[in-house]
Coordinates of C-alpha atoms in Angstrom, one line a residue:
M115 CA -84.5 -4.8 -53.7
T116 CA -84.2 -2.1 -50.8
R117 CA -85.2 -4.8 -48.9
R118 CA -83.1 -7.6 -50.0
L119 CA -80.0 -5.0 -49.6
L120 CA -81.0 -3.8 -46.1
I121 CA -80.8 -7.8 -45.1
L122 CA -77.6 -7.8 -47.0
N123 CA -76.4 -5.3 -45.0
L124 CA -77.5 -6.7 -41.7
V125 CA -75.6 -9.9 -42.6
I126 CA -72.5 -8.4 -43.6
A127 CA -72.6 -6.5 -40.3
F128 CA -73.2 -9.3 -38.2
L129 CA -70.3 -11.2 -40.1
A130 CA -67.6 -8.1 -39.6
F131 CA -69.1 -7.4 -35.8
P132 CA -66.3 -9.8 -34.2
A133 CA -63.4 -8.4 -36.8
F134 CA -63.8 -5.2 -36.0
S135 CA -63.9 -6.1 -31.6
R136 CA -60.6 -7.8 -32.3
A137 CA -59.0 -5.1 -34.3
Q138 CA -59.8 -2.7 -31.1
T139 CA -58.5 -5.8 -28.7
D140 CA -55.3 -5.9 -30.6
E141 CA -55.1 -2.2 -30.7
E142 CA -55.8 -2.0 -26.9
K143 CA -52.3 -3.9 -26.7
D144 CA -50.6 -2.3 -29.2
K145 CA -48.9 1.3 -28.3
P146 CA -51.4 3.5 -28.5
A147 CA -49.5 5.5 -32.5
A148 CA -50.0 1.9 -34.0
A149 CA -48.7 2.6 -37.8
A150 CA -51.8 2.9 -39.9
G151 CA -50.5 -0.4 -41.8
E152 CA -49.6 -2.7 -39.0
E153 CA -53.7 -2.2 -38.7
T154 CA -54.2 -2.9 -41.9
A155 CA -52.4 -6.1 -41.6
V156 CA -54.3 -7.1 -38.8
E157 CA -57.8 -6.6 -40.1
E158 CA -56.2 -9.0 -42.6
E159 CA -55.6 -11.2 -40.4
V160 CA -58.6 -11.5 -39.1
E161 CA -60.8 -12.0 -42.2
E162 CA -58.6 -14.9 -43.2
E163 CA -59.5 -16.2 -39.6
V164 CA -63.4 -15.2 -39.9
E165 CA -63.4 -16.9 -43.4
E166 CA -62.2 -20.2 -42.0
T167 CA -63.9 -20.6 -39.4
P168 CA -67.6 -21.0 -38.6
E169 CA -70.0 -18.4 -38.1
G170 CA -71.7 -20.0 -35.3
E171 CA -68.1 -20.8 -33.3
T172 CA -66.3 -17.4 -34.4
G173 CA -67.3 -14.9 -31.8
E174 CA -66.7 -17.6 -28.5
A175 CA -63.2 -18.8 -30.3
V176 CA -61.6 -15.4 -30.7
E177 CA -62.9 -14.1 -26.8
E178 CA -61.6 -17.7 -25.2
E179 CA -57.8 -16.5 -27.3
G180 CA -58.3 -13.0 -25.8
K181 CA -58.5 -14.6 -22.3
G182 CA -55.6 -17.1 -22.3
E183 CA -53.5 -13.9 -24.1
E184 CA -54.6 -11.7 -20.7
E185 CA -53.9 -14.8 -18.7
V186 CA -50.2 -15.0 -20.0
V187 CA -49.9 -11.9 -19.7
E188 CA -51.0 -11.2 -16.2
E189 CA -48.6 -14.0 -15.6
E190 CA -45.0 -12.8 -17.0
E191 CA -46.0 -9.7 -14.9
E192 CA -46.1 -11.2 -12.1
V193 CA -43.3 -13.4 -12.8
E194 CA -41.1 -10.3 -13.2
E195 CA -41.9 -8.3 -9.7
E196 CA -40.5 -11.6 -7.9
K197 CA -37.4 -12.2 -10.1
P198 CA -35.9 -9.0 -7.7
E199 CA -37.1 -10.0 -4.6
E200 CA -35.3 -13.9 -4.7
E201 CA -32.1 -12.1 -6.1
I202 CA -31.3 -14.7 -8.3
E203 CA -27.9 -15.4 -8.9
P204 CA -26.7 -15.7 -12.4
L205 CA -25.5 -19.5 -13.6
G206 CA -22.2 -19.9 -14.6
V207 CA -20.6 -17.6 -12.4
E208 CA -18.2 -19.3 -9.4
T209 CA -18.3 -17.6 -5.9
K210 CA -14.8 -16.3 -4.6
P211 CA -14.4 -16.1 -1.1
P212 CA -13.6 -13.3 0.8
A213 CA -9.7 -12.3 0.2
P214 CA -7.7 -12.5 3.7
E215 CA -7.2 -8.9 5.9
I216 CA -3.5 -9.3 6.2
P217 CA -1.9 -12.2 3.5
P218 CA 0.4 -14.9 4.7
P219 CA 4.5 -14.1 4.6
G220 CA 5.9 -14.7 1.0
A221 CA 5.7 -12.3 -1.9
T222 CA 5.3 -15.1 -5.6
L223 CA 8.0 -14.7 -8.0
V224 CA 6.4 -17.1 -10.8
Q225 CA 3.5 -19.0 -10.6
N226 CA 2.2 -21.6 -13.8
D227 CA 1.3 -25.1 -14.2
W228 CA 4.9 -26.2 -14.3
V229 CA 6.6 -24.4 -10.9
S230 CA 6.1 -21.8 -8.4
L231 CA 8.6 -20.1 -6.8
K232 CA 8.3 -17.6 -3.6
F233 CA 10.6 -15.2 -1.6
I234 CA 10.7 -14.4 1.9
G235 CA 12.7 -12.0 3.6
V236 CA 13.5 -11.9 8.0
F237 CA 15.0 -9.2 9.3
V238 CA 15.3 -8.5 13.0
Q239 CA 16.7 -6.0 14.7
Y240 CA 17.1 -5.5 18.4
F241 CA 18.1 -2.6 20.8
R242 CA 19.2 -4.2 24.5
F243 CA 20.0 -2.8 27.4
T244 CA 21.4 -4.9 30.1
Y245 CA 21.9 -4.5 34.2
T246 CA 24.3 -6.8 35.6
G247 CA 25.3 -7.5 39.0
I248 CA 21.5 -7.5 41.0
G249 CA 22.3 -9.1 44.4
G250 CA 26.1 -9.4 43.3
D251 CA 29.3 -7.9 44.3
A252 CA 29.8 -6.3 41.0
T253 CA 27.4 -3.8 38.8
D254 CA 26.9 -2.9 35.2
W255 CA 25.7 -1.8 32.3
D256 CA 25.4 -2.0 28.5
D257 CA 23.3 -0.6 25.6
D258 CA 23.4 -1.5 22.3
F259 CA 21.6 -1.9 19.0
E260 CA 22.0 -5.4 17.3
T261 CA 21.4 -6.5 13.6
K262 CA 20.1 -9.9 14.9
R263 CA 19.3 -11.3 11.7
I264 CA 18.9 -10.9 8.2
R265 CA 17.6 -14.4 6.3
T266 CA 16.6 -14.4 2.7
I267 CA 14.3 -17.1 1.9
L268 CA 13.6 -19.3 -1.7
T269 CA 10.6 -21.9 -1.5
G270 CA 9.0 -23.0 -4.7
A271 CA 7.2 -26.3 -5.8
F272 CA 6.5 -28.6 -8.8
W273 CA 5.4 -31.6 -10.4
E274 CA 2.1 -30.5 -8.7
D275 CA 3.7 -30.3 -5.5
R276 CA 5.1 -33.0 -5.2
V277 CA 8.5 -31.9 -5.3
S278 CA 9.4 -28.3 -3.1
F279 CA 12.5 -26.9 -2.0
L280 CA 14.0 -24.5 0.3
L281 CA 17.0 -22.4 0.4
Q282 CA 18.0 -20.2 3.3
G283 CA 20.6 -18.1 3.6
D284 CA 21.6 -15.2 6.4
L285 CA 23.2 -12.1 5.6
T286 CA 24.6 -11.0 9.6
E287 CA 28.3 -11.0 10.5
T288 CA 27.6 -13.8 12.8
A289 CA 26.7 -16.3 10.0
L290 CA 29.3 -15.1 7.3
F291 CA 31.9 -14.7 9.7
N292 CA 32.2 -16.9 13.0
G293 CA 36.0 -16.2 14.0
P294 CA 39.1 -19.0 14.1
D295 CA 37.3 -21.3 16.6
E296 CA 34.5 -21.3 15.0
N297 CA 34.2 -22.8 11.0
N298 CA 32.6 -20.5 8.3
S299 CA 29.8 -21.6 7.1
G300 CA 29.7 -19.3 4.3
F301 CA 25.9 -17.5 3.2
L302 CA 24.2 -20.7 3.7
L303 CA 22.0 -22.2 5.5
D304 CA 19.8 -24.4 4.3
A305 CA 19.0 -25.9 1.4
R306 CA 16.3 -28.4 2.2
V307 CA 14.3 -30.7 -0.9
N308 CA 11.2 -32.3 0.0
V309 CA 9.9 -35.1 -2.5
F310 CA 6.2 -36.2 -1.9
P311 CA 6.5 -39.4 -4.6
F312 CA 2.3 -40.3 -3.5
K313 CA 0.7 -36.9 -4.2
G314 CA -2.5 -37.2 -6.0
F315 CA -1.6 -41.4 -7.0
G316 CA -3.7 -43.9 -5.2
P317 CA -5.2 -43.5 -1.7
E318 CA -5.6 -39.3 0.0
A319 CA -3.7 -41.3 3.0
L320 CA -0.3 -42.0 0.7
G321 CA 0.0 -37.9 -0.5
G322 CA 1.3 -36.8 3.3
L323 CA 4.2 -39.5 3.0
G324 CA 8.1 -38.2 2.0
I325 CA 11.4 -37.9 2.1
A326 CA 13.7 -34.5 3.0
F327 CA 17.4 -34.3 2.3
G328 CA 20.1 -31.7 2.0
R329 CA 20.9 -30.0 4.5
F330 CA 18.6 -28.2 7.5
I331 CA 17.3 -28.5 10.5
P332 CA 15.5 -31.8 11.5
D333 CA 12.1 -32.2 13.0
Y334 CA 13.2 -31.8 16.1
S335 CA 11.1 -29.6 18.9
T336 CA 8.4 -27.0 18.0
Y337 CA 10.4 -24.0 17.6
M338 CA 14.0 -25.1 15.9
P339 CA 12.5 -25.7 12.3
R340 CA 10.1 -22.8 12.6
N341 CA 10.5 -19.6 10.7
V342 CA 13.0 -16.8 13.1
G343 CA 10.2 -14.2 12.8
L344 CA 8.0 -16.5 14.1
L345 CA 9.3 -17.1 17.7
D346 CA 7.3 -15.3 20.0
F347 CA 9.8 -14.4 22.0
V348 CA 12.9 -13.1 21.1
E349 CA 14.8 -15.8 21.4
Y350 CA 14.4 -19.5 21.3
P351 CA 13.5 -21.4 25.0
L352 CA 16.9 -21.8 26.8
V353 CA 16.2 -25.3 27.0
T354 CA 15.6 -25.6 23.7
S355 CA 18.2 -23.6 22.2
T356 CA 21.3 -25.3 25.1
F357 CA 19.7 -29.1 23.4
A358 CA 19.7 -28.1 19.6
V359 CA 20.9 -29.7 16.8
W360 CA 20.4 -26.9 14.9
R361 CA 21.5 -27.8 11.2
Q362 CA 22.1 -31.5 9.7
I363 CA 23.1 -32.9 6.8
G364 CA 20.8 -36.1 6.0
A365 CA 17.8 -37.6 5.4
Q366 CA 14.4 -37.4 7.1
L367 CA 11.3 -39.7 6.4
M368 CA 7.8 -38.5 7.4
F369 CA 4.3 -38.8 7.8
N370 CA 1.8 -36.2 7.6
H371 CA -1.9 -36.2 8.3
K372 CA -4.6 -33.8 9.6
Y373 CA -4.1 -35.2 12.9
F374 CA -1.2 -37.4 13.0
E375 CA 2.6 -36.4 11.9
A376 CA 5.7 -38.7 12.1
A377 CA 8.9 -38.3 11.5
V378 CA 12.8 -40.7 11.2
G379 CA 15.6 -38.9 10.4
I380 CA 19.2 -40.0 9.8
F381 CA 22.1 -37.2 10.4
N382 CA 25.8 -36.5 10.2
G383 CA 24.9 -35.8 13.8
L384 CA 26.7 -33.7 17.1
R385 CA 30.2 -33.3 18.0
Y386 CA 32.1 -33.0 21.3
Q387 CA 33.4 -29.2 21.6
Y388 CA 37.0 -29.6 21.3
D389 CA 40.4 -27.7 22.4
V390 CA 43.5 -27.5 22.4
Y391 CA 46.6 -29.3 25.0
E392 CA 50.2 -29.1 23.8
D393 CA 49.5 -28.2 19.9
V394 CA 47.0 -31.4 19.6
D395 CA 43.2 -31.6 19.7
Y396 CA 41.1 -33.7 21.7
S397 CA 37.2 -33.6 22.8
T398 CA 36.1 -31.8 25.6
Q399 CA 32.8 -34.1 28.2
W400 CA 30.3 -30.6 26.6
V401 CA 28.4 -31.2 23.4
G402 CA 29.0 -28.9 20.9
P403 CA 27.3 -26.3 21.4
G404 CA 25.5 -23.5 19.1
Y405 CA 25.1 -21.9 15.5
L406 CA 27.7 -24.4 14.1
G407 CA 27.6 -27.0 16.2
A408 CA 26.6 -30.1 13.5
T409 CA 29.2 -30.1 11.3
L410 CA 33.0 -29.1 11.0
G411 CA 32.8 -26.6 7.9
K412 CA 35.4 -28.6 5.4
N413 CA 34.3 -27.8 2.6
G414 CA 31.8 -24.8 3.0
N415 CA 30.9 -26.5 6.3
L416 CA 28.3 -29.1 4.0
V417 CA 30.0 -32.6 5.5
D418 CA 31.9 -33.7 9.0
D419 CA 34.2 -36.0 10.1
N420 CA 31.8 -38.5 12.4
R421 CA 31.7 -41.6 11.2
A422 CA 28.9 -42.1 13.1
K423 CA 25.4 -41.3 12.5
D424 CA 22.6 -39.5 14.7
Y425 CA 19.3 -40.5 14.3
L426 CA 15.8 -38.8 14.9
V427 CA 12.2 -40.0 15.5
K428 CA 8.9 -38.3 16.4
I429 CA 5.7 -39.0 16.9
K430 CA 2.9 -36.2 16.8
G431 CA -0.6 -36.1 17.4
K432 CA -3.0 -32.8 16.6
Y433 CA -6.3 -31.5 16.5
P434 CA -7.4 -28.7 14.2
D435 CA -10.1 -27.8 14.8
L436 CA -9.0 -26.5 18.1
G437 CA -5.4 -25.8 18.0
I438 CA -4.8 -28.6 19.9
W439 CA -1.2 -30.9 19.9
A440 CA 1.2 -32.7 21.5
E441 CA 4.2 -34.4 20.0
A442 CA 7.4 -36.6 22.0
F443 CA 11.2 -37.0 20.2
A444 CA 14.1 -37.9 20.9
Y445 CA 17.8 -37.5 18.8
I446 CA 19.9 -40.4 19.5
G447 CA 23.7 -38.8 19.2
M448 CA 26.6 -40.3 18.7
P449 CA 29.4 -37.3 18.8
E450 CA 32.6 -38.5 17.6
F451 CA 35.2 -38.1 19.9
Y452 CA 39.0 -37.5 20.1
D453 CA 41.4 -38.9 22.6
Q454 CA 44.5 -36.5 23.2
P455 CA 46.8 -39.0 24.9
T456 CA 45.8 -42.2 22.9
G457 CA 44.6 -40.5 19.9
D458 CA 42.1 -42.8 19.7
H459 CA 39.2 -41.6 17.0
S460 CA 36.0 -43.3 18.2
Y461 CA 32.0 -42.4 19.3
G462 CA 30.2 -41.1 22.7
Y463 CA 26.3 -40.7 23.1
A464 CA 24.6 -37.4 23.5
M465 CA 20.4 -39.0 23.4
T466 CA 18.5 -35.8 23.9
F467 CA 14.7 -36.5 24.5
G468 CA 11.4 -35.0 25.5
G469 CA 7.5 -33.9 25.1
E470 CA 5.9 -30.3 24.3
A471 CA 2.2 -29.7 24.1
G472 CA -0.1 -26.8 23.3
I473 CA -3.0 -24.7 22.2
D474 CA -2.9 -21.9 19.6
H475 CA -6.7 -21.1 18.6
R476 CA -8.7 -17.8 18.1
F477 CA -11.6 -18.2 20.3
T478 CA -13.6 -15.2 19.5
D479 CA -13.2 -12.5 17.0
M480 CA -10.7 -10.7 20.5
V481 CA -9.3 -13.4 22.0
K482 CA -6.6 -15.7 20.7
L483 CA -5.1 -17.9 23.2
K484 CA -1.1 -19.8 22.8
V485 CA 0.2 -22.0 25.3
I486 CA 3.4 -24.2 25.2
G487 CA 5.0 -26.0 27.8
G488 CA 7.8 -28.8 27.0
F489 CA 10.9 -30.6 29.0
L490 CA 13.8 -31.5 27.6
A491 CA 16.8 -33.9 28.7
R492 CA 19.8 -34.9 27.2
R493 CA 21.8 -37.9 28.5
V494 CA 25.9 -37.3 27.3
D495 CA 28.4 -40.9 27.7
F496 CA 31.4 -41.2 26.7
P497 CA 33.6 -44.6 24.7
K498 CA 35.2 -46.7 27.5
D499 CA 38.6 -45.5 28.7
S500 CA 38.2 -42.1 27.2
T501 CA 40.4 -39.0 29.0
C502 CA 38.7 -35.8 29.6
D503 CA 41.3 -34.1 31.0
P504 CA 44.6 -34.3 29.1
A505 CA 46.6 -32.5 32.0
T506 CA 45.0 -34.8 35.0
L507 CA 43.9 -37.5 32.6
A508 CA 40.9 -37.7 34.7
P509 CA 38.0 -39.6 33.0
C510 CA 34.7 -38.7 31.8
K511 CA 32.0 -39.3 33.2
A512 CA 28.3 -39.9 32.2
Y513 CA 26.3 -36.9 32.9
T514 CA 22.2 -36.0 32.1
Q515 CA 21.3 -32.5 32.0
T516 CA 17.3 -31.2 32.2
G517 CA 15.0 -28.3 31.5
F518 CA 11.6 -26.8 30.8
F519 CA 10.2 -23.8 29.7
G520 CA 6.5 -22.6 29.8
H521 CA 4.7 -19.8 27.4
V522 CA 1.5 -18.1 27.8
G523 CA 0.6 -15.8 25.2
V524 CA -3.3 -13.6 24.4
Q525 CA -3.8 -12.0 22.0
I526 CA -6.3 -9.6 22.0
G527 CA -8.3 -8.3 19.1
R528 CA -5.7 -8.0 15.8
W529 CA -2.9 -6.0 17.6
V530 CA -1.5 -6.2 21.0
E531 CA -0.2 -9.8 22.4
P532 CA 1.3 -9.3 26.1
M533 CA 3.3 -13.1 27.3
I534 CA 4.2 -14.4 30.2
R535 CA 7.4 -17.2 29.5
I536 CA 9.1 -19.4 32.2
D537 CA 12.3 -21.4 31.3
W538 CA 14.4 -23.1 33.9
L539 CA 17.9 -25.4 32.9
N540 CA 20.2 -27.9 34.8
D541 CA 22.6 -28.3 32.0
R542 CA 25.6 -29.2 34.8
G543 CA 27.3 -26.5 33.9
Q544 CA 28.4 -26.5 30.0
F545 CA 26.5 -23.3 30.0
L546 CA 28.6 -21.4 32.6
T547 CA 31.6 -23.3 32.0
A548 CA 31.2 -21.5 28.2
K549 CA 30.9 -18.2 29.4
K550 CA 34.8 -19.0 31.1
V551 CA 32.9 -18.6 34.6
A552 CA 36.2 -18.7 36.9
G553 CA 35.7 -20.9 40.4
L554 CA 33.1 -23.1 39.0
E555 CA 33.9 -26.3 40.9
S556 CA 31.9 -29.4 40.6
G557 CA 29.5 -30.3 43.0
E558 CA 28.0 -26.5 42.7
K559 CA 24.8 -25.5 41.9
V560 CA 24.5 -24.9 38.3
W561 CA 21.1 -24.0 37.6
T562 CA 19.3 -21.1 36.2
L563 CA 15.8 -19.6 36.2
W564 CA 14.5 -16.5 33.2
P565 CA 11.1 -15.5 33.9
S566 CA 10.2 -13.1 31.8
V567 CA 7.6 -10.6 30.0
G568 CA 6.4 -9.3 26.8
L569 CA 4.1 -7.3 25.2
K570 CA 4.2 -7.9 21.2
F571 CA 2.7 -5.2 19.1
L572 CA 1.1 -6.4 15.6
L573 CA 1.5 -3.8 13.7
Y574 CA 0.7 -5.0 10.5
G575 CA 0.1 -9.2 11.3
D576 CA 3.1 -11.0 11.4
H577 CA 4.9 -8.8 9.0
L578 CA 5.5 -5.9 10.8
Q579 CA 6.1 -6.8 14.7
L580 CA 7.2 -4.1 17.9
T581 CA 7.7 -6.9 21.0
L582 CA 8.8 -5.7 23.9
V583 CA 11.0 -8.2 26.8
E584 CA 11.9 -8.0 30.4
T585 CA 13.7 -11.1 31.9
F586 CA 15.3 -11.4 34.9
K587 CA 18.2 -13.6 34.3
H588 CA 18.8 -15.4 37.9
Y589 CA 21.8 -18.5 38.3
A590 CA 22.3 -19.8 40.8
N591 CA 26.1 -20.8 40.9
P592 CA 27.7 -18.2 43.4
H593 CA 30.1 -17.1 40.7
Y594 CA 27.6 -15.6 37.8
D595 CA 25.6 -12.6 38.9
D596 CA 22.1 -12.3 38.1
V597 CA 21.1 -10.1 34.5
N598 CA 18.3 -8.1 33.8
D599 CA 17.9 -8.2 30.1
L600 CA 15.5 -5.5 28.5
T601 CA 15.2 -6.1 24.8
L602 CA 13.0 -4.1 22.1
Q603 CA 12.9 -6.3 19.0
L604 CA 11.6 -5.3 15.5
I605 CA 10.7 -7.9 12.9
L606 CA 10.3 -7.0 9.0
L607 CA 8.5 -10.8 7.8
I608 CA 8.1 -10.5 4.4

C-alpha cells in the first residue's frame, strides 16, 4: 500500500511540474504584487490546458509558447524605442507654411464663401525744400509741408474670384477742389470692375482672360497703374506723368498668363488744353495735361464730350522666377478739337507709344536689385486747316515729344534701399508753357534733365516708408532757372 502511494505521488508531481513552472513564468511577467485571485485563475487555466494536452507534448508546448511571447515582447520594446528617433508625424494633420514676416497691404473686412472685402489706405506726407536759380540770374528758396495723398481703397471679389472690383477715393484738397480752370472730380478717383468669366471653367489658360470696365487708369506703362504708395521715388518719372493718359472711362480686354500679358482697350479719350479768346473757348496745340486731363467733369467727371474714342494696345513678356519683364504699348488718342474762328468741332491725333523693361529680384537675403528703364514718345497732329492761335490765325503744326527714364535701386537687407534715377524730357515746350515762362520762343531749346538720388528706409516693409530724395532740375531753356529740390517723404500704407 505504501509503495502504491509513493508511485501515485511521483506521477502527480511529474504532471504538476510543468504547470508549476508556467505559473512562475506568468508571475515574472506580471507585476510583483499580483493578487491571489489572479494566481488562482492562472493555475486553473494551466490545469485545464494540461488535461487537454498529451503527456508527452505538454512541457515542449509550454516552453515554445513562452519563448514566442518573450520574442514578441522584445520586438515591441525595440519598436517603441525606435519611434522617437524616427519622429513619425501623426496622420491627418496638415502642415501650414510659415506666415510671412510682413503681411501684404490691405486689411480684410469680410471673408466668407460668397464675398471678400479688403480695405487699403495710403497716406503720403512731404517736407520739401527748394532752392531756385542755381546758375541763373535770380535766386529764391522755399520750404513747406504738404499732405500729398490721402487715399482710401476698397477692393473685393465674389463668385469664386471671377468678379472683382476696386473703388478708390482721395481726401486731399487737390482732388476735391481744382479751381475754376479744372473741373471738380469730387471724392471718386477709380471705380473699376474686372470679370474673368472662364476662371475655373475649361482650360486653365482661359482663366486669365477677362474684361475691365468703369473709370480707371488703363494698363499703360509701369508706374501709372501702380499703387501710389509704391512709386519707388516720391513722384512718377517725368516722361510718364507728362504723357500720362490718367483716368479714363471705358473698357479693357485683358489676358494674364504666367509668362505673358496682353491688353486692348477703348476709352472716351484725351482732350486738347483749352483757352479763351474773345469770350470763346478754343483748343490750343497742347494735349490737356495733368490730374483731370482726360474728362471735362460734367456730371461728376464721369463723361466727356469727345465724339471720337481712344485705343490702347499692350503686350508684355515676363519671367517671374528672376523678376524679369519687358513690355511695349501704344495709346492712340483722338482728342476733340475746337476751332475758334470757324466754330468747327473735329478731332486730331495724339499717339503715344513706347517700351519699358526691368528686373526686380532678390538674389540673396542681403541684396535685392530693382532696375527699370523706359522710352516714350508722343506724336500730336491736328485736323486739316485748323488754327491754334485765333489772334494771328496761325495754322497748327504737328510735333513730336520724347523722353526716357532709368531707375536703379539696391535693397540692402530688409531696411535700407539707396536709389538713383535719371529723367530726360523734350516736350517741345508744353511743360514750360504750362508754367507760363516769359520769353519762350519757337526753336529754343526746351529739353530738361532731372538726375535724382534717394535713400529709402523700409521701417516696416512697404507699410511704413521714409524716403529722402535730392533732385537737381536742369532746364536747357535760358528763360527757366535750375532748381535744387530736397524732399523728405513719409508713406503709411495699410
